[in-house]
Amino acid sequence: MGAQGEMCEKLQVIPGFPILRAKRVASTQEGKNVEMTTSLYRGDQYVLEVEYK
C-alpha cells in the first residue's frame, strides 16, 4: 500500500511511500467482536514475518 493524503502528513512521508496496514479484530470466547483496529506503519520502520503451519 502506498501512502496518500493525510497519512503522508501523519507519518511524515511522501505520497506513494510504502505503508504497512494491519487490521485486528478482538473477540470474546463466545465469538462476539468487541474491538476492531486498523493501524498504519511506515514501511521503513518495520519488518513483517509470516510463518505458515
mmCIF file with all atom_site columns, C-alpha atoms in Angstrom:
data_model
loop_
_atom_site.group_PDB
_atom_site.id
_atom_site.type_symbol
_atom_site.label_atom_id
_atom_site.label_alt_id
_atom_site.label_comp_id
_atom_site.label_asym_id
_atom_site.label_entity_id
_atom_site.label_seq_id
_atom_site.pdbx_PDB_ins_code
_atom_site.Cartn_x
_atom_site.Cartn_y
_atom_site.Cartn_z
_atom_site.occupancy
_atom_site.B_iso_or_equiv
_atom_site.pdbx_formal_charge
_atom_site.auth_seq_id
_atom_site.auth_comp_id
_atom_site.auth_asym_id
_atom_site.auth_atom_id
_atom_site.pdbx_PDB_model_num
ATOM 1  C CA . MET A 1 1  ? 0.000   0.000   0.000  1.00 0.00 ? 1  MET A CA 1
ATOM 2  C CA . GLY A 1 2  ? 1.325   3.470   -0.822 1.00 0.00 ? 2  GLY A CA 1
ATOM 3  C CA . ALA A 1 3  ? 0.856   6.473   1.461  1.00 0.00 ? 3  ALA A CA 1
ATOM 4  C CA . GLN A 1 4  ? -1.663  9.080   0.357  1.00 0.00 ? 4  GLN A CA 1
ATOM 5  C CA . GLY A 1 5  ? -3.430  12.170  1.642  1.00 0.00 ? 5  GLY A CA 1
ATOM 6  C CA . GLU A 1 6  ? -3.498  12.769  5.391  1.00 0.00 ? 6  GLU A CA 1
ATOM 7  C CA . MET A 1 7  ? -1.444  9.643   6.158  1.00 0.00 ? 7  MET A CA 1
ATOM 8  C CA . CYS A 1 8  ? 1.568   11.266  4.440  1.00 0.00 ? 8  CYS A CA 1
ATOM 9  C CA . GLU A 1 9  ? 1.379   14.174  6.861  1.00 0.00 ? 9  GLU A CA 1
ATOM 10 C CA . LYS A 1 10 ? 0.821   11.976  9.933  1.00 0.00 ? 10 LYS A CA 1
ATOM 11 C CA . LEU A 1 11 ? 3.630   9.546   9.080  1.00 0.00 ? 11 LEU A CA 1
ATOM 12 C CA . GLN A 1 12 ? 5.905   12.275  7.634  1.00 0.00 ? 12 GLN A CA 1
ATOM 13 C CA . VAL A 1 13 ? 6.427   10.567  4.270  1.00 0.00 ? 13 VAL A CA 1
ATOM 14 C CA . ILE A 1 14 ? 5.943   11.440  0.602  1.00 0.00 ? 14 ILE A CA 1
ATOM 15 C CA . PRO A 1 15 ? 2.966   10.202  -1.471 1.00 0.00 ? 15 PRO A CA 1
ATOM 16 C CA . GLY A 1 16 ? 3.412   6.601   -2.593 1.00 0.00 ? 16 GLY A CA 1
ATOM 17 C CA . PHE A 1 17 ? 5.785   5.744   0.285  1.00 0.00 ? 17 PHE A CA 1
ATOM 18 C CA . PRO A 1 18 ? 5.391   2.047   1.318  1.00 0.00 ? 18 PRO A CA 1
ATOM 19 C CA . ILE A 1 19 ? 2.968   1.616   4.234  1.00 0.00 ? 19 ILE A CA 1
ATOM 20 C CA . LEU A 1 20 ? 2.147   -1.494  6.267  1.00 0.00 ? 20 LEU A CA 1
ATOM 21 C CA . ARG A 1 21 ? -1.549  -1.705  7.133  1.00 0.00 ? 21 ARG A CA 1
ATOM 22 C CA . ALA A 1 22 ? -2.549  -4.118  9.918  1.00 0.00 ? 22 ALA A CA 1
ATOM 23 C CA . LYS A 1 23 ? -6.156  -4.912  10.791 1.00 0.00 ? 23 LYS A CA 1
ATOM 24 C CA . ARG A 1 24 ? -7.030  -6.603  14.084 1.00 0.00 ? 24 ARG A CA 1
ATOM 25 C CA . VAL A 1 25 ? -10.332 -7.829  15.490 1.00 0.00 ? 25 VAL A CA 1
ATOM 26 C CA . ALA A 1 26 ? -10.672 -8.797  19.164 1.00 0.00 ? 26 ALA A CA 1
ATOM 27 C CA . SER A 1 27 ? -13.439 -11.233 20.070 1.00 0.00 ? 27 SER A CA 1
ATOM 28 C CA . THR A 1 28 ? -14.879 -12.755 23.224 1.00 0.00 ? 28 THR A CA 1
ATOM 29 C CA . GLN A 1 29 ? -14.648 -16.507 23.817 1.00 0.00 ? 29 GLN A CA 1
ATOM 30 C CA . GLU A 1 30 ? -18.217 -16.696 22.525 1.00 0.00 ? 30 GLU A CA 1
ATOM 31 C CA . GLY A 1 31 ? -17.135 -15.178 19.205 1.00 0.00 ? 31 GLY A CA 1
ATOM 32 C CA . LYS A 1 32 ? -18.655 -11.710 19.691 1.00 0.00 ? 32 LYS A CA 1
ATOM 33 C CA . ASN A 1 33 ? -16.475 -8.986  18.139 1.00 0.00 ? 33 ASN A CA 1
ATOM 34 C CA . VAL A 1 34 ? -15.719 -6.290  20.705 1.00 0.00 ? 34 VAL A CA 1
ATOM 35 C CA . GLU A 1 35 ? -12.967 -4.241  19.037 1.00 0.00 ? 35 GLU A CA 1
ATOM 36 C CA . MET A 1 36 ? -11.636 -3.558  15.550 1.00 0.00 ? 36 MET A CA 1
ATOM 37 C CA . THR A 1 37 ? -8.422  -1.644  14.887 1.00 0.00 ? 37 THR A CA 1
ATOM 38 C CA . THR A 1 38 ? -6.636  -0.613  11.700 1.00 0.00 ? 38 THR A CA 1
ATOM 39 C CA . SER A 1 39 ? -3.055  0.564   12.185 1.00 0.00 ? 39 SER A CA 1
ATOM 40 C CA . LEU A 1 40 ? -0.712  2.159   9.636  1.00 0.00 ? 40 LEU A CA 1
ATOM 41 C CA . TYR A 1 41 ? 3.074   1.883   9.915  1.00 0.00 ? 41 TYR A CA 1
ATOM 42 C CA . ARG A 1 42 ? 5.931   3.336   7.891  1.00 0.00 ? 42 ARG A CA 1
ATOM 43 C CA . GLY A 1 43 ? 7.385   0.641   5.649  1.00 0.00 ? 43 GLY A CA 1
ATOM 44 C CA . ASP A 1 44 ? 10.959  1.589   6.532  1.00 0.00 ? 44 ASP A CA 1
ATOM 45 C CA . GLN A 1 45 ? 10.438  1.105   10.286 1.00 0.00 ? 45 GLN A CA 1
ATOM 46 C CA . TYR A 1 46 ? 9.042   -2.451  10.490 1.00 0.00 ? 46 TYR A CA 1
ATOM 47 C CA . VAL A 1 47 ? 9.687   -5.969  9.257  1.00 0.00 ? 47 VAL A CA 1
ATOM 48 C CA . LEU A 1 48 ? 6.763   -8.321  8.677  1.00 0.00 ? 48 LEU A CA 1
ATOM 49 C CA . GLU A 1 49 ? 7.421   -12.007 9.353  1.00 0.00 ? 49 GLU A CA 1
ATOM 50 C CA . VAL A 1 50 ? 4.844   -14.640 8.432  1.00 0.00 ? 50 VAL A CA 1
ATOM 51 C CA . GLU A 1 51 ? 5.053   -18.279 9.439  1.00 0.00 ? 51 GLU A CA 1
ATOM 52 C CA . TYR A 1 52 ? 2.812   -20.866 7.785  1.00 0.00 ? 52 TYR A CA 1
ATOM 53 C CA . LYS A 1 53 ? 1.958   -24.130 9.530  1.00 0.00 ? 53 LYS A CA 1
#
